[in-house]
Structures are given as structure tokens and as C-alpha cells.
Coordinates of C-alpha atoms and ligand atoms in Angstrom, one line a residue:
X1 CA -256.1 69.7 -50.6
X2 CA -255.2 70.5 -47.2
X3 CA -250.8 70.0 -46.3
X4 CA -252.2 69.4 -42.3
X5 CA -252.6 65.6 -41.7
X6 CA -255.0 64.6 -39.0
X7 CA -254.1 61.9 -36.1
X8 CA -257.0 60.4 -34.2
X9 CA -256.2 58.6 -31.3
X10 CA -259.4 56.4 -29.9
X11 CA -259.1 55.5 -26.2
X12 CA -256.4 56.9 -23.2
X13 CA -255.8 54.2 -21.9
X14 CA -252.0 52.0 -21.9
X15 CA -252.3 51.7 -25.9
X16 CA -253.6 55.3 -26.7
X17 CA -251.4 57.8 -24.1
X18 CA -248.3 56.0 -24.9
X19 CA -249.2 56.3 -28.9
X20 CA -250.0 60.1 -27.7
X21 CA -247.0 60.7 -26.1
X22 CA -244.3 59.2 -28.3
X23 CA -246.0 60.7 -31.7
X24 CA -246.2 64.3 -30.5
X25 CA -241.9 63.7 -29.8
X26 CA -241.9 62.8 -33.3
X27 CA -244.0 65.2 -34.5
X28 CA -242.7 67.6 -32.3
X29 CA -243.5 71.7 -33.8
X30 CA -244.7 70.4 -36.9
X31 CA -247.4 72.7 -37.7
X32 CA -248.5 70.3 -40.8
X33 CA -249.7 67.4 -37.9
X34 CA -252.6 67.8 -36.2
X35 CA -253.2 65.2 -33.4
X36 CA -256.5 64.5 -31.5
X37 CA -257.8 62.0 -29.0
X38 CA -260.7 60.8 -27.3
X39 CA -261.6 58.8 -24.6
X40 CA -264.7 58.5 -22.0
X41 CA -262.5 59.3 -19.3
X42 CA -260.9 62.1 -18.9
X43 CA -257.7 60.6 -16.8
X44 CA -255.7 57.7 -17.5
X45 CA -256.0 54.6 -15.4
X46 CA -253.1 52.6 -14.3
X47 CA -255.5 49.5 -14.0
X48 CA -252.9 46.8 -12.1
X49 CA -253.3 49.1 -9.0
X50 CA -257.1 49.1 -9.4
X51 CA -257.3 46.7 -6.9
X52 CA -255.6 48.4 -4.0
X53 CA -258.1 51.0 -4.5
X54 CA -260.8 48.2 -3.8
X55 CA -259.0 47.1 -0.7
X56 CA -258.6 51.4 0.2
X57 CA -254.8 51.1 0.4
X58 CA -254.3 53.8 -2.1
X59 CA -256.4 56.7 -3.7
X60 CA -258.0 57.0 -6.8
X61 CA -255.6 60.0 -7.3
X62 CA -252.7 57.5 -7.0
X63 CA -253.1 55.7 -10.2
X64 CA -254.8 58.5 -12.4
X65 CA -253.7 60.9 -14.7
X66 CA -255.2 63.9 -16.0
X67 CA -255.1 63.0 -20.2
X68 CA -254.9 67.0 -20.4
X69 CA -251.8 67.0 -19.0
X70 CA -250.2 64.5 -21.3
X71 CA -251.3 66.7 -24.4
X72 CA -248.6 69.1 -25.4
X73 CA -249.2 69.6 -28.7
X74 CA -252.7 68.1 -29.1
X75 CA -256.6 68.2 -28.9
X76 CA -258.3 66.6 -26.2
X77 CA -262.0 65.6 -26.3
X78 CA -264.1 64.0 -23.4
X79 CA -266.3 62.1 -25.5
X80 CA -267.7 58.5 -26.2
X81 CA -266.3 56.9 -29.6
X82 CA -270.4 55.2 -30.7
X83 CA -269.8 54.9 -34.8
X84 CA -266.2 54.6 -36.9
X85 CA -267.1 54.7 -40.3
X86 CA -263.7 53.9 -42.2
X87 CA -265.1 54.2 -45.9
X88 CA -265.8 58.1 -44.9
X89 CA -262.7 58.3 -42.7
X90 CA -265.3 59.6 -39.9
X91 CA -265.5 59.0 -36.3
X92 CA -268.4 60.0 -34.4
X93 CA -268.8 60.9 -30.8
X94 CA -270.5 61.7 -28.0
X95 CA -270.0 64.5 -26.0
X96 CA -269.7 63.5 -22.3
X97 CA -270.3 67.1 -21.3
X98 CA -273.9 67.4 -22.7
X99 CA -274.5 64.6 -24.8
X100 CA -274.0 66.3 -28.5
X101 CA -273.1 63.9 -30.9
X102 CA -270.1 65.6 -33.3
X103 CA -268.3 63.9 -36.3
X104 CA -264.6 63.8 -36.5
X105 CA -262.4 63.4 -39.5
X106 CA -259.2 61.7 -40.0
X107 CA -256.5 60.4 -42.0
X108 CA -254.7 58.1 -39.8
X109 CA -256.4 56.3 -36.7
X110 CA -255.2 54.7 -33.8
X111 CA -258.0 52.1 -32.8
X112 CA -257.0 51.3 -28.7
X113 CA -260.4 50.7 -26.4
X114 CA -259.2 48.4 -24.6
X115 CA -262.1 45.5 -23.5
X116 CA -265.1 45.0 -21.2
X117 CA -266.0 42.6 -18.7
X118 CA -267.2 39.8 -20.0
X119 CA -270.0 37.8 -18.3
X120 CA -270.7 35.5 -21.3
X121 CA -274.2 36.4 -21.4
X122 CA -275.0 35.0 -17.8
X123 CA -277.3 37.9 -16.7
X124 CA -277.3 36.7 -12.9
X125 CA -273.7 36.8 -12.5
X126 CA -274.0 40.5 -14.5
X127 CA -276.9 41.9 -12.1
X128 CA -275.2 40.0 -8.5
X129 CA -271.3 40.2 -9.0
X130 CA -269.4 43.5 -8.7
X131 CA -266.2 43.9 -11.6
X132 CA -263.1 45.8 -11.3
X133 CA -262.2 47.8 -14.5
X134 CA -263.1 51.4 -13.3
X135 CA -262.2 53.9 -10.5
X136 CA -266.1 53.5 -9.7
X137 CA -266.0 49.8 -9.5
X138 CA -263.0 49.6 -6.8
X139 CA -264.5 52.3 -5.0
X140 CA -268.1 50.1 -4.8
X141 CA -266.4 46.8 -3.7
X142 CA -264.3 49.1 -0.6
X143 CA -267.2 50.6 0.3
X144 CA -269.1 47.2 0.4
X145 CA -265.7 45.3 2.4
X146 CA -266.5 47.6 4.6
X147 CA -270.6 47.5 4.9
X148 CA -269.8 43.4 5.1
X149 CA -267.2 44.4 8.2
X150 CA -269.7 47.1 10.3
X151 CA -272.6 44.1 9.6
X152 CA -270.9 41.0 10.2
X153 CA -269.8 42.8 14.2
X154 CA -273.5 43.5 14.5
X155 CA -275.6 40.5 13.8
X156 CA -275.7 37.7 16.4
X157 CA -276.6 35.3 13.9
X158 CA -273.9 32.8 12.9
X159 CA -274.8 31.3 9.8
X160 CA -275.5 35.1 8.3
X161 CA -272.4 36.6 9.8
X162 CA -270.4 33.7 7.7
X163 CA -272.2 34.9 4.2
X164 CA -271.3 38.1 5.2
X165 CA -267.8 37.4 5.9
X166 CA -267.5 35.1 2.1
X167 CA -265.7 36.7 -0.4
X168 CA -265.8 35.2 -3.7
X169 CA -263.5 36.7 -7.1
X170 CA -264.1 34.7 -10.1
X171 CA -261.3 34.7 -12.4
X172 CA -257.4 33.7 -12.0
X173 CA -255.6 36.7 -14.2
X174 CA -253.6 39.8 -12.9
X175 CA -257.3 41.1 -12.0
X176 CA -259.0 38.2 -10.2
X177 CA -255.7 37.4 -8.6
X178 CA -254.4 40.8 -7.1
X179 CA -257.5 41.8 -6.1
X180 CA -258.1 38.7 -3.9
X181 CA -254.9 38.7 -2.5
X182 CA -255.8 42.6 -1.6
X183 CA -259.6 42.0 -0.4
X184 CA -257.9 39.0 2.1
X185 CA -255.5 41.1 3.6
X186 CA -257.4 43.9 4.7
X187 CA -260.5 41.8 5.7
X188 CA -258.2 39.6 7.5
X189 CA -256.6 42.6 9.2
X190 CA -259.8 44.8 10.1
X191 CA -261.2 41.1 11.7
X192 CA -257.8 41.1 13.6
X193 CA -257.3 44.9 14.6
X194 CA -260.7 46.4 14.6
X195 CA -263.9 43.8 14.7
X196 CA -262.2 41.2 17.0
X197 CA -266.3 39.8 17.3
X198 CA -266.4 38.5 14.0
X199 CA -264.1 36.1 14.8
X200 CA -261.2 35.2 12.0
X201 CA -262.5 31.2 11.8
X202 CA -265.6 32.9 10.4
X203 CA -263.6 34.7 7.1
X204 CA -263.9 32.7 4.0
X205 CA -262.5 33.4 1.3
X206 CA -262.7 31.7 -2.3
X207 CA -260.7 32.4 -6.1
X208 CA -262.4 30.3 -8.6
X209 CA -260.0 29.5 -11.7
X210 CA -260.5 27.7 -14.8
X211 CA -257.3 26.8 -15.5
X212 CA -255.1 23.9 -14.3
X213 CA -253.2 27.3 -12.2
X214 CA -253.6 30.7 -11.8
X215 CA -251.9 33.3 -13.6
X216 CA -251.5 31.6 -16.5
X217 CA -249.9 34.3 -17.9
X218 CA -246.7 33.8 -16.1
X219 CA -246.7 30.1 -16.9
X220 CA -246.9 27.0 -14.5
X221 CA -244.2 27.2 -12.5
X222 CA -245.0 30.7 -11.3
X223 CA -248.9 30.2 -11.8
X224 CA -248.6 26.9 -9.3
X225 CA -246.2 29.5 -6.7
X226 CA -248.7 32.0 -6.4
X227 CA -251.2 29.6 -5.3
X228 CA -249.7 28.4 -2.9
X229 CA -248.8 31.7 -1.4
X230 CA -252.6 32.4 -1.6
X231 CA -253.9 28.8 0.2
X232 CA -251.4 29.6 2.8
X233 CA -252.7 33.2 3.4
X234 CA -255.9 31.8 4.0
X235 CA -257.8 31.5 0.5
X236 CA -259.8 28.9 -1.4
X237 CA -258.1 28.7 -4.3
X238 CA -260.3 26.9 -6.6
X239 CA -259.0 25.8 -10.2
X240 CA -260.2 23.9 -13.1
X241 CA -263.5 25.3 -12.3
X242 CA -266.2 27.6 -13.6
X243 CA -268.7 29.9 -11.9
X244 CA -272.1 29.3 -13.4
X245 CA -275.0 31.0 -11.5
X246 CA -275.5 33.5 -8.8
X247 CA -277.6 35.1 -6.8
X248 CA -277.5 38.0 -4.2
X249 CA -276.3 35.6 -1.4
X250 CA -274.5 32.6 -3.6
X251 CA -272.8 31.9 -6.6
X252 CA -272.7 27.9 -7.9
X253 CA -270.2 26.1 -9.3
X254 CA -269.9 24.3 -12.5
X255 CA -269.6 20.9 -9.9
X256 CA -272.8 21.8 -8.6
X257 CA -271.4 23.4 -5.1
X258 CA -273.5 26.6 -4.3
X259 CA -271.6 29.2 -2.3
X260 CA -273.4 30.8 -0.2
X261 CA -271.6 34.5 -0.4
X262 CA -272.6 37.8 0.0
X263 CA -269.9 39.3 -2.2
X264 CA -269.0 38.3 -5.6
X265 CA -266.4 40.1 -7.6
X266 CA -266.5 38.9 -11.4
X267 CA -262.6 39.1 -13.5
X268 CA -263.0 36.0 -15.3
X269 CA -262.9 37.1 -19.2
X270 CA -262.8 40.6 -21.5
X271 CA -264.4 41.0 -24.9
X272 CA -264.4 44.1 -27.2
X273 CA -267.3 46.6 -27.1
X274 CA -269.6 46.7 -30.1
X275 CA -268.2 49.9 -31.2
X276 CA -264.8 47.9 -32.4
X277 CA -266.5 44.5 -33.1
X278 CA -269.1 46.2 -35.5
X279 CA -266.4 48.1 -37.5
X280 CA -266.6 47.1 -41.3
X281 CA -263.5 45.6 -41.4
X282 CA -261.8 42.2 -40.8
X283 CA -262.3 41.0 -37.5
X284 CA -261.3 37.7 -35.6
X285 CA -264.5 36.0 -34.7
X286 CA -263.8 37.4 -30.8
X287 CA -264.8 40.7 -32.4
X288 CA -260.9 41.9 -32.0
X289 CA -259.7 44.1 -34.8
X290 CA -257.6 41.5 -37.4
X291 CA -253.9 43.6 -37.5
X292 CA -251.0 42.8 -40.3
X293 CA -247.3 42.7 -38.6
X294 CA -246.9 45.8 -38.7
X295 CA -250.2 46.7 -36.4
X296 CA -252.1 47.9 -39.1
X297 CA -255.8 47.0 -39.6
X298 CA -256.1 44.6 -42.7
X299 CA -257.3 46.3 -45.7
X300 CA -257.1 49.8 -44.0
X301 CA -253.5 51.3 -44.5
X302 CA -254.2 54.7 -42.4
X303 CA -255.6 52.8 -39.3
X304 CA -253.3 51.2 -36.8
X305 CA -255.0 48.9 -33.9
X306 CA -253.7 47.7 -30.5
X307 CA -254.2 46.9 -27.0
X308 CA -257.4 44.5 -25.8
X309 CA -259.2 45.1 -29.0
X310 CA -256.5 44.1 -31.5
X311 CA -255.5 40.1 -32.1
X312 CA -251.5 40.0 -32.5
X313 CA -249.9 36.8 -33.3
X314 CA -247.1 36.1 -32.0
X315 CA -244.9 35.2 -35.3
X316 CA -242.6 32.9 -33.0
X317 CA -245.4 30.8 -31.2
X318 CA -248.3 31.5 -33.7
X319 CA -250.7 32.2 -30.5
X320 CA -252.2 35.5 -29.4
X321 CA -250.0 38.1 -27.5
X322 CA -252.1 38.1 -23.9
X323 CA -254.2 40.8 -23.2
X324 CA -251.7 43.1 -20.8
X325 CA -250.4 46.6 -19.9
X326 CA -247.0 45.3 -21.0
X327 CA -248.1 44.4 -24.6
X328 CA -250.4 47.5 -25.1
X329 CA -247.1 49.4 -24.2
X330 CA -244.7 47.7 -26.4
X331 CA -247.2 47.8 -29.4
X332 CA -247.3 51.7 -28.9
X333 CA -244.1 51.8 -29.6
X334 CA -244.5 49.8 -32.9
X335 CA -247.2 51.8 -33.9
X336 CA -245.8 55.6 -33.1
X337 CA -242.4 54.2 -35.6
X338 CA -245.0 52.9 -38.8
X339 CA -247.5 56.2 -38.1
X340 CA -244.1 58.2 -38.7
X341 CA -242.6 56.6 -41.3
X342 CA -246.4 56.2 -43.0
X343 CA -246.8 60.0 -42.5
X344 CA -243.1 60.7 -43.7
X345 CA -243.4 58.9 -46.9
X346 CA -240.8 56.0 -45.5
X347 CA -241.1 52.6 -46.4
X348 CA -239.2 51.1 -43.5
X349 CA -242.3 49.7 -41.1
X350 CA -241.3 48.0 -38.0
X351 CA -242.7 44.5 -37.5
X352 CA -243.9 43.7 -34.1
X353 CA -242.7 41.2 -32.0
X354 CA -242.0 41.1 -28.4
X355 CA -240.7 38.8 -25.9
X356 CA -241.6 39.4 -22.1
X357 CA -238.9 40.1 -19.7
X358 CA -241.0 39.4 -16.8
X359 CA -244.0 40.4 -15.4
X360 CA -245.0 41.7 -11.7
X361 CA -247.8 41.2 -9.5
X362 CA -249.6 41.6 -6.3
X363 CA -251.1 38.9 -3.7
X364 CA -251.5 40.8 -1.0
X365 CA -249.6 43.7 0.8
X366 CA -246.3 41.9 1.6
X367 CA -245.7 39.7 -1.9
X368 CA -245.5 40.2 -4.9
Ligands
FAD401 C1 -257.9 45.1 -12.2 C2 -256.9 44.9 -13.3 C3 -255.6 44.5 -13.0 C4 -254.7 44.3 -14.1 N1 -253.4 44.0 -13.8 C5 -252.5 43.9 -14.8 C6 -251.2 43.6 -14.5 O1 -250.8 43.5 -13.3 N2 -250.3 43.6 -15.6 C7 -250.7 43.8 -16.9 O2 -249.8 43.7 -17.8 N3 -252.0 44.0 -17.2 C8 -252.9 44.1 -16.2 N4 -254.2 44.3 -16.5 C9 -254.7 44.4 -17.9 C10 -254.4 45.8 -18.5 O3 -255.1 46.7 -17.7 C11 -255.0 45.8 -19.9 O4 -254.4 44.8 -20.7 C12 -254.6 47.2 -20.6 O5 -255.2 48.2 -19.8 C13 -255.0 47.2 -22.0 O6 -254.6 48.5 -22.6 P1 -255.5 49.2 -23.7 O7 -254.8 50.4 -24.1 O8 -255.8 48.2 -24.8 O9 -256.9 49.4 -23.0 P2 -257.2 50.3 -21.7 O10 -256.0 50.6 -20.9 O11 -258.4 49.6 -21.0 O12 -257.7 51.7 -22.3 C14 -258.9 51.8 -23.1 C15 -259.3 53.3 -23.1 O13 -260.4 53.4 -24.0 C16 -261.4 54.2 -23.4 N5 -262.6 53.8 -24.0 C17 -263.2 52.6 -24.0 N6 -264.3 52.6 -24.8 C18 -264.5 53.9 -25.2 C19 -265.4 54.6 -26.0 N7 -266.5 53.9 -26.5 N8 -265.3 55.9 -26.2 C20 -264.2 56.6 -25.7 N9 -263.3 56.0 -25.0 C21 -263.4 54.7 -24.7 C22 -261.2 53.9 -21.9 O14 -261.8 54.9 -21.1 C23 -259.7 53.8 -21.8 O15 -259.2 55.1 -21.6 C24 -255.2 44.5 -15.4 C25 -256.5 44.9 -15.7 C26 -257.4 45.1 -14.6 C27 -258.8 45.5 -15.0

């Protein structure tokens, strides 16, 4: 039997790089470790700034990292994960390069693909709203800010320059929230500097929440704040409601109000791909990868999850760590200490627990 043990890390993003990067320390020189990982991109994405990227404050290049350069001692491939087969200890994938579909072996896994968009199953909202998850979809809502600018100047029409100038996000997390509070400011802005014909009393703009606040993930006091800042910036900030239908020129309401909009930008929800929710192993019924304390799948000693696509109870509170760059990071950390001590023949596993010491974010250029 072979001495080398294989690690396979699935997915570069916050879970998966900081795995990468604390386990090659660990396993620093060790010629009997041999660690792989893939992802469908080839850079890491340091999604909170995703949305000044929409708003074309920053570059794509700003918040992206070449994976490559983060492996120092291990095998990258540019592939998309489409089967884990944990019975065989298998992964297969497909080449991004030229499609080829190759098998990869393992005996330890790191399971960290984060999420999609989830547009629970509302295929008008899917085919009318943009999202903002990828380097691609910030890039198509600046170019479109812009497209709405360069028409709203031009047309002489009143009512149609004020759907072109309404800008609705859907959704009052990190994503729905900073990337309003970016896409206000520079329309805002460009009306004042550069299309003074638009006219700023013609610039709506709307965040539709279905919470009692926004950001619930920084609890009610500084959920409640953030609205206000965002009302007295100019927005509609719209909570306890849902966003139902849409169209290419509206999206309704769950009280029946129909919006009449020409851009729609849909953060209201993640779910886990197929490729984690069809695993054969214990799942929650979201789909999410069911984890002991110690991050390791149930049932499956050699195969740690983490991230989006893994529940984690809080042990404290009893509820579900929130889906966030902070937790994905912490958990690496839990997870590079157990592969170790799994790997080294230790038996002293690290539970997981962690308590936030505060979170940051964006609403707009000047706050945050
Ligand atoms: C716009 C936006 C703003 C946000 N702002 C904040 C914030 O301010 N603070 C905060 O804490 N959190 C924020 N978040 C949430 C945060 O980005 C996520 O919680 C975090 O990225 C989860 O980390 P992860 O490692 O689980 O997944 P990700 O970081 O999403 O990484 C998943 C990785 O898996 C890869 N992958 C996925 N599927 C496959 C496949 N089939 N094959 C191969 N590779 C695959 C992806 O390419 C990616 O590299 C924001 C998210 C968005 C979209």
C-alpha cells in the first residue's frame, strides 16, 4: 500500500484556499502528503467587494487571486467537480480546458463549494433579474448602470426615462445590501456630474427585504442603522416583503405593487448545487452536507465539509452558523488542525465553535 496520503481540496474559494494554505504549513516538505485542489475558477474571489466591481469602483484584478500562486507544495486543476463518489473514494471532473472528464482519487476530502443563487424555482425572476456571485455578473450589471445612464439622457420620454432610472436589488444580506448602497452612489453621482438631463427627482431606487430589518446578520440594532443610512441616501428600503414575479420592465411584490423597473439585481437566498446535495451521505433537508463538531461529514471519517454547503450548529445557540466569509475562515482553521491530527494518527480533534467579533460592511462609498 502506498506511504503517500492524498488531500483533495474541492472549491477555492474562502473555505478551500485557507484549508490550502494552512495544511501545506503543516505539511510543509513532507514528501509522504500529496495535496490537490480544484475549482472552476482559476482565481480566488474575495466576494464582499463583488459589488464595487458592479458599481466600476474597483477592478476585477482588485479582489482576485491567481489559485496557482497560493500552491506551494500542491496540484492545481482547473476543473468542474460533476460526481463525488465516497464509497470509491473517487471524485470526478471536468476539465475546463477541453472538457475531458478525469477521475481523482483520495483519502481525505475537503468538501467547500460554496452556494448558488437561489431563485426558488421562480423562472421569471431567474430569466429577468441579474445576480452578483461572479466577476461576470458584476461586470454585466456595470455595464448595464451604464447602458441605463447613456439611455435615460437620450430619450425624451418621461415615463420610460423613470423605468430606466429604477433600480431594484432583492435581498437584505451583505450581497443585496452593499451592492445597493454601491449601485445608488454612482447612479446618483453620474446623474449629478455627468447626465445633468436626467434629472435626480427621476432616480428611484428600491431594496426589498423580508425581514423585520436588513442585515440580519448583525442583529437589530445595527440591521435597523443601516436602513436608515440607506432611506436617507435616497433608497426604498422595503422590508417584510417578498419579490414574487418579474418581467423585463417590472418586478411585483408579494402586496401586489408591480414595479415598474428596468433593472433587477436578485441576492435574496443561496442553496447548494446538486453536485453536494446529491452526495450519498447525510444531508440536512436544504441539501447542506450534515457535519459532526469536529467538521467532519457524518458517517465519513476522511471527509471534512465547510463553508455554504456545510450546516454547523452553533453548540451555544443550537441555530445554524450564517452563511459568511468570516465563518468559512474560522472553520478552515478547525478543519486544517483535525486533517493534521487525522493524518498524524492524533486523537486530539478540535471542536468548532466560534463567536463573531464583528462584522464590516459597505453602504455606499463613504460608510461602512
Ligand atoms: C456579493 C457578495 C457579498 C458578500 N459580502 C459578504 C460580507 O461582506 N461578509 C461576509 O462574511 N460574507 C459575505 N458574502 C458571503 C461569502 O462570500 C460566502 O459566505 C463565502 O464566500 C463562502 O465561502 P465558501 O468557501 O463556502 O464558498 P465560496 O467562497 O463561494 O467558494 C466556493 C468555491 O467553489 C468553486 N466551485 C463551486 N462549484 C464548483 C464545482 N462544481 N466544481 C469546481 N469548483 C466549484 C467556486 O468556483 C469557488 O472557488 C458575500 C457574498 C456575495 C456573493
Amino acid at each position: 500500500m502506498s506511504k503517500i496520503k492524498k488531500i483533495l481540496i474541492l472549491g477555492g474559494g474562502f473555505g478551500g484556499i485557507n484549508v490550502l494554505r494552512l495544511i501545506q504549513n503543516k505539511f510543509k516538505n513532507n514528501p509522504n502528503i500529496k495535496i490537490s485542489i480544484v475549482s472552476q475558477d482559476n482565481y480566488f474571489l474575495y466576494t464582499p467587494m463583488l459589488p464595487q466591481v458592479s458599481s466600476g469602483l474597483i477592478h476585477p484584478n482588485d479582489i482576485t487571486v491567481p489559485i496557482r500562486k497560493l500552491c506551494k507544495q500542491a496540484e492545481f486543476y482547473h476543473a468542474a467537480v460533476s460526481y463525488i463518489d465516497m464509497k470509491q473514494k473517487l471524485v470526478t471532473v471536468t476539465r475546463e480546458f477541453d472538457g475531458k472528464v478525469h477521475a481523482l482519487e483520495y483519502d481525505y476530502l475537503v468538501i467547500t463549494l460554496g452556494s448558488n443563487t437561489n431563485f426558488f424555482d421562480n423562472e421569471n425572476i431567474e430569466k429577468h433579474a441579474f445576480t452578483i456571485k461572479t466577476v461576470e455578473d458584476a461586470l454585466s450589471i456595470n455595464f448595464n448602470l451604464i447602458n441605463m445612464l447613456e439611455n435615460a439622457a437620450q430619450t425624451s420620454d418621461l415615463e420610460f426615462k423613470k423605468e430606466l432610472m429604477t433600480f431594484t436589488v432583492v435581498g437584505g444580506g451583505f450581497a443585496g445590501v452593499e451592492t445597493m448602497g454601491e449601485i445608488n452612489q454612482l447612479v446618483r453621482d453620474s446623474v449629478k456630474n455627468f447626465y445633468p438631463s436626467i434629472g435626480e427627482e427621476n432616480i428611484s431606487m428600491n431594496l426589498i427585504a423580508s425581514k423585520d430589518y436588513i442585515l440580519s446578520e448583525l442583529g437589530p440594532r445595527l440591521g435597523k442603522l443601516a436602513g436608515e443610512y440607506l432611506k436617507k441616501a435616497g433608497v426604498n428600503v422595503l422590508t417584510k416583503t417578498k419579490a414574487v414575479d418579474a418581467g423585463e420592465d417590472y418586478v411585483q411584490l408579494d402586496n401586489g405593487k408591480i414595479i415598474p423597473c428596468m433593472t433587477l439585481i436578485w441576492a435574496a437566498g443561496v442553496d447548494v448545487d446538486p453536485i453536494v446535495s446529491e452526495i450519498d451521505c447525510i444531508h440536512k433537508k436544504s441539501g447542506k452536507l450534515k457535519v459532526d463538531k469536529y467538521l467532519k461529514v457524518l458517517e465519513h471519517d476522511h471527509v471534512f465539509a465547510l463553508g455554504d454547503c456545510a450546516l454547523i450548529t452553533n453548540p451555544i445557540t443550537g441555530e445554524a452558523y450564517p452563511t459568511t466569509a468570516q465563518n468559512s475562515i474560522h472553520q478552515s482553521v478547525t478543519v486544517a488542525n483535525n486533517l493534521f491530527s487525522v493524518i498524524s494518527g492524533k486523537s486530539n480533534l478540535k471542536e468548532y465553535s466560534f463567536k463573531s467579533k464583528g462584522m464590516m460592511t459597505t453602504l455606499g462609498r463613504k460608510v461602512a
